[in-house]
Amino acid sequence: MKTVEIIGYKRANLGKVDAQKLRDEGLVPCVLYGGDQQVHFYSPMILFRELVYTNEAHFVHVNIEGEESKAILQEVQFHPVSEIILHADFLKIADDRKVKMSIPTRLVGSAPGVSKGGTLIRKRAALKVYGFPKDMPDHIDVDVSELDFHHAIKVGDMKFPGLDFLDPKQATIAAVEVPRAAKMAAEDAAAAAAAAPAEGAAAGAAPAAGAPAAGADAKKAEAPKKDAGKK
C-alpha cells in the first residue's frame, strides 16, 4: 500500500473560533489518536488531495514538527455545501498490531448479464477489513466475469489472504440489474398473457347466452301454422 505524507503543526489554541480561522487560511484541523495522548495539529489542505480524493487506500506518514508516526486516516468531515475538509482524525498504527480499514472495491471482468442488456451496479464502494498493515491492499478486486441476471456477489464470497471481512456476509457488493424499461415490458407481456384466456372464455360464452332467445322466436313463428290447420 502506498504512503502519503502529512506535515502538521501543533495547535496552540483549541475551539471552534480557532478551527474556523484555520479553515479560512486553507488549513485542516486534525487529531492524532493511538499514542499516549491525543495530538491536536493542523495541516495544509492541499496535502490531503492524494489521500482523500482517490479510489485507493493509503497509509499516512504524519510528521508533526519532527515527531513522525505511521497512521491511517480514520475519519474525515466535509462541508455539506462547499465540500472542503472541515476536520480529519488519524489513528497511529504499528506493524505488529492488526487494524481495521475501509478498502475501496474495484470491479474487474465482463459480466455476461451486461452483454444481455443488464446494468452492472456496484453496491459497496468499499469493504471494512481487519488485518496486519502488511496485508492491507490499495484496493480489492471483485471479479464479475460470471455475473448474470438475478445473481450477485456478496461479502461472504470474498477471499483475501490475511484479511477478515467485517461487513455482513449477505451484503451485496455487485449485481447485474434488469433495466427499468425491460422490467416494464416483461410485466406488460405477463399481464397481456394472463388476460388473453379470460377474454377467450368470455367470447365463447356469449352465443350460449343468446340461444334461448333464438328458440323462443322459432316457436312464435310456428304458431300461425297450427291455427291454419284447424280451419
PDB file of C-alpha atoms in Angstrom:
ATOM      1  CA  MET A   1       0.000   0.000   0.000  1.00  0.00           C
ATOM      2  CA  LYS A   2       1.248   3.490  -0.858  1.00  0.00           C
ATOM      3  CA  THR A   3       2.039   6.083   1.800  1.00  0.00           C
ATOM      4  CA  VAL A   4       1.081   9.771   1.753  1.00  0.00           C
ATOM      5  CA  GLU A   5       2.943  12.279   3.911  1.00  0.00           C
ATOM      6  CA  ILE A   6       1.017  14.800   6.005  1.00  0.00           C
ATOM      7  CA  ILE A   7       3.099  17.592   7.530  1.00  0.00           C
ATOM      8  CA  GLY A   8       1.495  19.180  10.574  1.00  0.00           C
ATOM      9  CA  TYR A   9       1.973  21.853  13.215  1.00  0.00           C
ATOM     10  CA  LYS A  10       0.734  21.691  16.784  1.00  0.00           C
ATOM     11  CA  ARG A  11      -2.255  23.854  17.656  1.00  0.00           C
ATOM     12  CA  ALA A  12      -1.675  26.427  20.383  1.00  0.00           C
ATOM     13  CA  ASN A  13      -5.375  27.184  20.759  1.00  0.00           C
ATOM     14  CA  LEU A  14      -8.355  24.863  20.542  1.00  0.00           C
ATOM     15  CA  GLY A  15     -12.009  25.687  19.955  1.00  0.00           C
ATOM     16  CA  LYS A  16     -14.457  26.451  17.168  1.00  0.00           C
ATOM     17  CA  VAL A  17     -13.264  30.004  16.548  1.00  0.00           C
ATOM     18  CA  ASP A  18      -9.643  28.979  16.133  1.00  0.00           C
ATOM     19  CA  ALA A  19     -10.642  25.978  13.962  1.00  0.00           C
ATOM     20  CA  GLN A  20     -12.650  28.201  11.626  1.00  0.00           C
ATOM     21  CA  LYS A  21      -9.739  30.617  11.344  1.00  0.00           C
ATOM     22  CA  LEU A  22      -7.503  27.741  10.248  1.00  0.00           C
ATOM     23  CA  ARG A  23     -10.006  26.652   7.590  1.00  0.00           C
ATOM     24  CA  ASP A  24     -10.216  30.220   6.252  1.00  0.00           C
ATOM     25  CA  GLU A  25      -6.451  30.072   5.751  1.00  0.00           C
ATOM     26  CA  GLY A  26      -6.617  26.790   3.806  1.00  0.00           C
ATOM     27  CA  LEU A  27      -5.604  24.600   6.754  1.00  0.00           C
ATOM     28  CA  VAL A  28      -7.263  21.493   8.213  1.00  0.00           C
ATOM     29  CA  PRO A  29      -7.689  20.984  11.987  1.00  0.00           C
ATOM     30  CA  CYS A  30      -6.589  17.407  12.833  1.00  0.00           C
ATOM     31  CA  VAL A  31      -6.187  14.995  15.723  1.00  0.00           C
ATOM     32  CA  LEU A  32      -3.784  12.047  16.000  1.00  0.00           C
ATOM     33  CA  TYR A  33      -5.031   9.204  18.216  1.00  0.00           C
ATOM     34  CA  GLY A  34      -3.431   5.963  19.348  1.00  0.00           C
ATOM     35  CA  GLY A  35      -0.456   7.226  21.344  1.00  0.00           C
ATOM     36  CA  ASP A  36      -0.023   8.094  24.980  1.00  0.00           C
ATOM     37  CA  GLN A  37      -2.092  11.221  24.380  1.00  0.00           C
ATOM     38  CA  GLN A  38      -4.054  12.883  21.631  1.00  0.00           C
ATOM     39  CA  VAL A  39      -2.133  15.357  19.494  1.00  0.00           C
ATOM     40  CA  HIS A  40      -4.049  18.313  18.064  1.00  0.00           C
ATOM     41  CA  PHE A  41      -2.458  19.813  14.969  1.00  0.00           C
ATOM     42  CA  TYR A  42      -3.226  21.412  11.623  1.00  0.00           C
ATOM     43  CA  SER A  43      -2.004  20.728   8.120  1.00  0.00           C
ATOM     44  CA  PRO A  44      -2.275  22.420   4.685  1.00  0.00           C
ATOM     45  CA  MET A  45      -5.428  21.253   2.909  1.00  0.00           C
ATOM     46  CA  ILE A  46      -3.554  20.731  -0.368  1.00  0.00           C
ATOM     47  CA  LEU A  47      -1.667  17.786   1.178  1.00  0.00           C
ATOM     48  CA  PHE A  48      -4.931  15.854   1.500  1.00  0.00           C
ATOM     49  CA  ARG A  49      -5.518  15.705  -2.251  1.00  0.00           C
ATOM     50  CA  GLU A  50      -3.806  12.338  -2.817  1.00  0.00           C
ATOM     51  CA  LEU A  51      -5.190  10.935   0.428  1.00  0.00           C
ATOM     52  CA  VAL A  52      -8.874  11.846   0.197  1.00  0.00           C
ATOM     53  CA  TYR A  53      -9.761  12.363  -3.477  1.00  0.00           C
ATOM     54  CA  THR A  54      -8.746   8.900  -4.664  1.00  0.00           C
ATOM     55  CA  ASN A  55     -10.166   5.418  -5.150  1.00  0.00           C
ATOM     56  CA  GLU A  56      -7.301   3.727  -3.308  1.00  0.00           C
ATOM     57  CA  ALA A  57      -6.429   3.278   0.360  1.00  0.00           C
ATOM     58  CA  HIS A  58      -3.209   4.716   1.780  1.00  0.00           C
ATOM     59  CA  PHE A  59      -1.049   4.677   4.844  1.00  0.00           C
ATOM     60  CA  VAL A  60      -0.108   8.095   6.213  1.00  0.00           C
ATOM     61  CA  HIS A  61       3.288   9.288   7.346  1.00  0.00           C
ATOM     62  CA  VAL A  62       2.380  12.017   9.850  1.00  0.00           C
ATOM     63  CA  ASN A  63       5.192  14.457  10.613  1.00  0.00           C
ATOM     64  CA  ILE A  64       4.242  16.934  13.342  1.00  0.00           C
ATOM     65  CA  GLU A  65       7.133  19.298  13.869  1.00  0.00           C
ATOM     66  CA  GLY A  66       9.648  16.462  13.572  1.00  0.00           C
ATOM     67  CA  GLU A  67       7.622  13.854  15.518  1.00  0.00           C
ATOM     68  CA  GLU A  68       6.887  11.105  12.984  1.00  0.00           C
ATOM     69  CA  SER A  69       4.186   8.434  13.154  1.00  0.00           C
ATOM     70  CA  LYS A  70       2.732   5.781  10.874  1.00  0.00           C
ATOM     71  CA  ALA A  71      -1.033   6.202  10.739  1.00  0.00           C
ATOM     72  CA  ILE A  72      -4.235   5.795   8.764  1.00  0.00           C
ATOM     73  CA  LEU A  73      -6.967   8.320   8.052  1.00  0.00           C
ATOM     74  CA  GLN A  74      -9.722   7.203  10.400  1.00  0.00           C
ATOM     75  CA  GLU A  75     -12.361   9.836   9.649  1.00  0.00           C
ATOM     76  CA  VAL A  76     -12.712  12.988   7.581  1.00  0.00           C
ATOM     77  CA  GLN A  77     -15.524  15.561   7.718  1.00  0.00           C
ATOM     78  CA  PHE A  78     -16.588  17.678   4.749  1.00  0.00           C
ATOM     79  CA  HIS A  79     -18.628  20.869   4.499  1.00  0.00           C
ATOM     80  CA  PRO A  80     -22.104  19.872   3.218  1.00  0.00           C
ATOM     81  CA  VAL A  81     -22.119  22.543   0.505  1.00  0.00           C
ATOM     82  CA  SER A  82     -18.557  23.555  -0.402  1.00  0.00           C
ATOM     83  CA  GLU A  83     -17.158  20.042   0.358  1.00  0.00           C
ATOM     84  CA  ILE A  84     -13.968  21.495   1.813  1.00  0.00           C
ATOM     85  CA  ILE A  85     -12.363  19.406   4.545  1.00  0.00           C
ATOM     86  CA  LEU A  86     -13.509  20.544   7.989  1.00  0.00           C
ATOM     87  CA  HIS A  87     -11.645  18.083  10.187  1.00  0.00           C
ATOM     88  CA  ALA A  88      -9.530  14.929   9.978  1.00  0.00           C
ATOM     89  CA  ASP A  89      -8.810  12.188  12.507  1.00  0.00           C
ATOM     90  CA  PHE A  90      -5.710   9.979  12.212  1.00  0.00           C
ATOM     91  CA  LEU A  91      -5.025   6.718  14.053  1.00  0.00           C
ATOM     92  CA  LYS A  92      -1.449   5.735  14.849  1.00  0.00           C
ATOM     93  CA  ILE A  93      -0.700   2.129  13.854  1.00  0.00           C
ATOM     94  CA  ALA A  94       2.099  -0.407  14.380  1.00  0.00           C
ATOM     95  CA  ASP A  95       3.302  -3.225  12.128  1.00  0.00           C
ATOM     96  CA  ASP A  96       2.714  -5.869  14.822  1.00  0.00           C
ATOM     97  CA  ARG A  97      -0.881  -4.879  15.580  1.00  0.00           C
ATOM     98  CA  LYS A  98      -3.944  -5.601  13.492  1.00  0.00           C
ATOM     99  CA  VAL A  99      -6.016  -2.644  12.351  1.00  0.00           C
ATOM    100  CA  LYS A 100      -9.458  -2.019  10.854  1.00  0.00           C
ATOM    101  CA  MET A 101      -9.533  -0.247   7.497  1.00  0.00           C
ATOM    102  CA  SER A 102     -12.013   0.618   4.766  1.00  0.00           C
ATOM    103  CA  ILE A 103     -10.619  -0.588   1.420  1.00  0.00           C
ATOM    104  CA  PRO A 104     -12.159   0.575  -1.900  1.00  0.00           C
ATOM    105  CA  THR A 105     -13.574  -2.070  -4.253  1.00  0.00           C
ATOM    106  CA  ARG A 106     -12.840  -2.281  -7.967  1.00  0.00           C
ATOM    107  CA  LEU A 107     -14.977  -4.331 -10.381  1.00  0.00           C
ATOM    108  CA  VAL A 108     -12.969  -6.346 -12.911  1.00  0.00           C
ATOM    109  CA  GLY A 109     -14.045  -8.573 -15.800  1.00  0.00           C
ATOM    110  CA  SER A 110     -17.025  -8.562 -18.176  1.00  0.00           C
ATOM    111  CA  ALA A 111     -20.354  -9.648 -16.720  1.00  0.00           C
ATOM    112  CA  PRO A 112     -22.495 -11.860 -19.041  1.00  0.00           C
ATOM    113  CA  GLY A 113     -25.620 -10.110 -17.800  1.00  0.00           C
ATOM    114  CA  VAL A 114     -24.354  -6.798 -19.176  1.00  0.00           C
ATOM    115  CA  SER A 115     -23.944  -8.240 -22.692  1.00  0.00           C
ATOM    116  CA  LYS A 116     -27.611  -9.272 -22.474  1.00  0.00           C
ATOM    117  CA  GLY A 117     -28.713  -5.714 -21.773  1.00  0.00           C
ATOM    118  CA  GLY A 118     -28.370  -5.556 -17.994  1.00  0.00           C
ATOM    119  CA  THR A 119     -26.642  -2.895 -15.914  1.00  0.00           C
ATOM    120  CA  LEU A 120     -23.735  -3.670 -13.592  1.00  0.00           C
ATOM    121  CA  ILE A 121     -24.257  -1.979 -10.226  1.00  0.00           C
ATOM    122  CA  ARG A 122     -21.593  -1.628  -7.521  1.00  0.00           C
ATOM    123  CA  LYS A 123     -23.477  -1.754  -4.230  1.00  0.00           C
ATOM    124  CA  ARG A 124     -20.476  -1.225  -1.936  1.00  0.00           C
ATOM    125  CA  ALA A 125     -17.717   1.182  -2.881  1.00  0.00           C
ATOM    126  CA  ALA A 126     -15.534  -0.051  -0.006  1.00  0.00           C
ATOM    127  CA  LEU A 127     -15.269  -3.015   2.351  1.00  0.00           C
ATOM    128  CA  LYS A 128     -14.305  -2.985   6.017  1.00  0.00           C
ATOM    129  CA  VAL A 129     -11.427  -5.358   6.722  1.00  0.00           C
ATOM    130  CA  TYR A 130      -9.269  -6.381   9.672  1.00  0.00           C
ATOM    131  CA  GLY A 131      -5.647  -7.442   9.444  1.00  0.00           C
ATOM    132  CA  PHE A 132      -1.986  -6.557   9.823  1.00  0.00           C
ATOM    133  CA  PRO A 133      -0.768  -3.457   7.964  1.00  0.00           C
ATOM    134  CA  LYS A 134       1.482  -5.568   5.714  1.00  0.00           C
ATOM    135  CA  ASP A 135      -1.586  -7.410   4.362  1.00  0.00           C
ATOM    136  CA  MET A 136      -3.606  -4.295   3.537  1.00  0.00           C
ATOM    137  CA  PRO A 137      -4.110  -3.733  -0.222  1.00  0.00           C
ATOM    138  CA  ASP A 138      -4.625  -0.451  -2.091  1.00  0.00           C
ATOM    139  CA  HIS A 139      -7.965  -1.796  -3.317  1.00  0.00           C
ATOM    140  CA  ILE A 140      -9.914  -5.064  -3.538  1.00  0.00           C
ATOM    141  CA  ASP A 141     -10.672  -6.512  -6.976  1.00  0.00           C
ATOM    142  CA  VAL A 142     -14.157  -8.018  -7.351  1.00  0.00           C
ATOM    143  CA  ASP A 143     -14.385 -10.433 -10.308  1.00  0.00           C
ATOM    144  CA  VAL A 144     -17.738 -10.095 -12.114  1.00  0.00           C
ATOM    145  CA  SER A 145     -16.911 -12.311 -15.115  1.00  0.00           C
ATOM    146  CA  GLU A 146     -19.595 -14.859 -14.126  1.00  0.00           C
ATOM    147  CA  LEU A 147     -22.257 -12.411 -13.019  1.00  0.00           C
ATOM    148  CA  ASP A 148     -25.561 -12.921 -14.851  1.00  0.00           C
ATOM    149  CA  PHE A 149     -29.135 -11.716 -14.314  1.00  0.00           C
ATOM    150  CA  HIS A 150     -30.552 -12.338 -10.827  1.00  0.00           C
ATOM    151  CA  HIS A 151     -27.088 -13.098  -9.448  1.00  0.00           C
ATOM    152  CA  ALA A 152     -24.963 -11.076  -7.025  1.00  0.00           C
ATOM    153  CA  ILE A 153     -21.532 -11.155  -5.442  1.00  0.00           C
ATOM    154  CA  LYS A 154     -21.774 -10.970  -1.669  1.00  0.00           C
ATOM    155  CA  VAL A 155     -19.261 -10.225   1.055  1.00  0.00           C
ATOM    156  CA  GLY A 156     -19.295 -13.903   2.049  1.00  0.00           C
ATOM    157  CA  ASP A 157     -17.979 -14.798  -1.427  1.00  0.00           C
ATOM    158  CA  MET A 158     -14.804 -12.750  -0.954  1.00  0.00           C
ATOM    159  CA  LYS A 159     -11.475 -14.275  -0.001  1.00  0.00           C
ATOM    160  CA  PHE A 160      -8.278 -12.269   0.531  1.00  0.00           C
ATOM    161  CA  PRO A 161      -5.123 -13.639   2.173  1.00  0.00           C
ATOM    162  CA  GLY A 162      -4.551 -12.292   5.669  1.00  0.00           C
ATOM    163  CA  LEU A 163      -7.772 -10.280   5.869  1.00  0.00           C
ATOM    164  CA  ASP A 164     -11.063 -10.763   7.708  1.00  0.00           C
ATOM    165  CA  PHE A 165     -14.099  -9.071   6.176  1.00  0.00           C
ATOM    166  CA  LEU A 166     -16.204  -7.231   8.744  1.00  0.00           C
ATOM    167  CA  ASP A 167     -19.279  -6.348   6.655  1.00  0.00           C
ATOM    168  CA  PRO A 168     -22.325  -8.696   6.857  1.00  0.00           C
ATOM    169  CA  LYS A 169     -21.721 -11.830   4.767  1.00  0.00           C
ATOM    170  CA  GLN A 170     -25.068 -11.447   2.975  1.00  0.00           C
ATOM    171  CA  ALA A 171     -24.364  -7.835   1.967  1.00  0.00           C
ATOM    172  CA  THR A 172     -24.230  -7.393  -1.815  1.00  0.00           C
ATOM    173  CA  ILE A 173     -21.092  -5.954  -3.379  1.00  0.00           C
ATOM    174  CA  ALA A 174     -22.132  -6.050  -7.039  1.00  0.00           C
ATOM    175  CA  ALA A 175     -25.127  -7.224  -9.084  1.00  0.00           C
ATOM    176  CA  VAL A 176     -26.486  -7.091 -12.630  1.00  0.00           C
ATOM    177  CA  GLU A 177     -29.893  -5.455 -12.681  1.00  0.00           C
ATOM    178  CA  VAL A 178     -32.514  -5.594 -15.409  1.00  0.00           C
ATOM    179  CA  PRO A 179     -33.122  -2.127 -16.938  1.00  0.00           C
ATOM    180  CA  ARG A 180     -36.364  -0.443 -15.896  1.00  0.00           C
ATOM    181  CA  ALA A 181     -37.685  -0.417 -19.474  1.00  0.00           C
ATOM    182  CA  ALA A 182     -37.099  -4.157 -19.827  1.00  0.00           C
ATOM    183  CA  LYS A 183     -38.843  -4.812 -16.495  1.00  0.00           C
ATOM    184  CA  MET A 184     -41.902  -2.833 -17.584  1.00  0.00           C
ATOM    185  CA  ALA A 185     -42.017  -4.636 -20.950  1.00  0.00           C
ATOM    186  CA  ALA A 186     -41.867  -8.021 -19.208  1.00  0.00           C
ATOM    187  CA  GLU A 187     -44.632  -7.019 -16.787  1.00  0.00           C
ATOM    188  CA  ASP A 188     -46.837  -5.792 -19.657  1.00  0.00           C
ATOM    189  CA  ALA A 189     -46.284  -9.046 -21.568  1.00  0.00           C
ATOM    190  CA  ALA A 190     -47.177 -11.110 -18.497  1.00  0.00           C
ATOM    191  CA  ALA A 191     -50.338  -9.064 -17.924  1.00  0.00           C
ATOM    192  CA  ALA A 192     -51.385  -9.496 -21.566  1.00  0.00           C
ATOM    193  CA  ALA A 193     -50.784 -13.250 -21.419  1.00  0.00           C
ATOM    194  CA  ALA A 194     -52.885 -13.551 -18.257  1.00  0.00           C
ATOM    195  CA  ALA A 195     -55.724 -11.523 -19.750  1.00  0.00           C
ATOM    196  CA  ALA A 196     -55.918 -13.487 -23.040  1.00  0.00           C
ATOM    197  CA  PRO A 197     -57.573 -16.701 -21.661  1.00  0.00           C
ATOM    198  CA  ALA A 198     -60.155 -14.696 -19.740  1.00  0.00           C
ATOM    199  CA  GLU A 199     -61.150 -12.761 -22.859  1.00  0.00           C
ATOM    200  CA  GLY A 200     -61.413 -16.000 -24.852  1.00  0.00           C
ATOM    201  CA  ALA A 201     -63.723 -17.602 -22.274  1.00  0.00           C
ATOM    202  CA  ALA A 202     -65.987 -14.569 -22.257  1.00  0.00           C
ATOM    203  CA  ALA A 203     -66.259 -14.621 -26.052  1.00  0.00           C
ATOM    204  CA  GLY A 204     -67.187 -18.345 -26.095  1.00  0.00           C
ATOM    205  CA  ALA A 205     -69.951 -17.894 -23.510  1.00  0.00           C
ATOM    206  CA  ALA A 206     -71.814 -15.208 -25.484  1.00  0.00           C
ATOM    207  CA  PRO A 207     -73.619 -17.479 -28.035  1.00  0.00           C
ATOM    208  CA  ALA A 208     -74.899 -19.783 -25.276  1.00  0.00           C
ATOM    209  CA  ALA A 209     -76.496 -16.881 -23.503  1.00  0.00           C
ATOM    210  CA  GLY A 210     -78.390 -15.929 -26.651  1.00  0.00           C
ATOM    211  CA  ALA A 211     -79.593 -19.423 -27.567  1.00  0.00           C
ATOM    212  CA  PRO A 212     -82.779 -19.479 -25.500  1.00  0.00           C
ATOM    213  CA  ALA A 213     -83.915 -16.242 -27.059  1.00  0.00           C
ATOM    214  CA  ALA A 214     -83.498 -17.697 -30.554  1.00  0.00           C
ATOM    215  CA  GLY A 215     -85.599 -20.800 -29.650  1.00  0.00           C
ATOM    216  CA  ALA A 216     -88.411 -18.632 -28.372  1.00  0.00           C
ATOM    217  CA  ASP A 217     -88.540 -16.712 -31.653  1.00  0.00           C
ATOM    218  CA  ALA A 218     -88.847 -20.020 -33.576  1.00  0.00           C
ATOM    219  CA  LYS A 219     -91.863 -21.126 -31.502  1.00  0.00           C
ATOM    220  CA  LYS A 220     -93.579 -17.835 -32.174  1.00  0.00           C
ATOM    221  CA  ALA A 221     -93.047 -18.311 -35.911  1.00  0.00           C
ATOM    222  CA  GLU A 222     -94.696 -21.810 -35.852  1.00  0.00           C
ATOM    223  CA  ALA A 223     -97.851 -20.625 -34.018  1.00  0.00           C
ATOM    224  CA  PRO A 224     -99.753 -19.274 -37.071  1.00  0.00           C
ATOM    225  CA  LYS A 225     -99.249 -22.589 -38.994  1.00  0.00           C
ATOM    226  CA  LYS A 226    -101.063 -24.600 -36.267  1.00  0.00           C
ATOM    227  CA  ASP A 227    -104.079 -22.254 -36.366  1.00  0.00           C
ATOM    228  CA  ALA A 228    -104.300 -22.542 -40.147  1.00  0.00           C
ATOM    229  CA  GLY A 229    -104.622 -26.371 -39.955  1.00  0.00           C
ATOM    230  CA  LYS A 230    -107.660 -26.226 -37.668  1.00  0.00           C
ATOM    231  CA  LYS A 231    -109.672 -24.200 -40.178  1.00  0.00           C
TER     232      LYS A 231
END
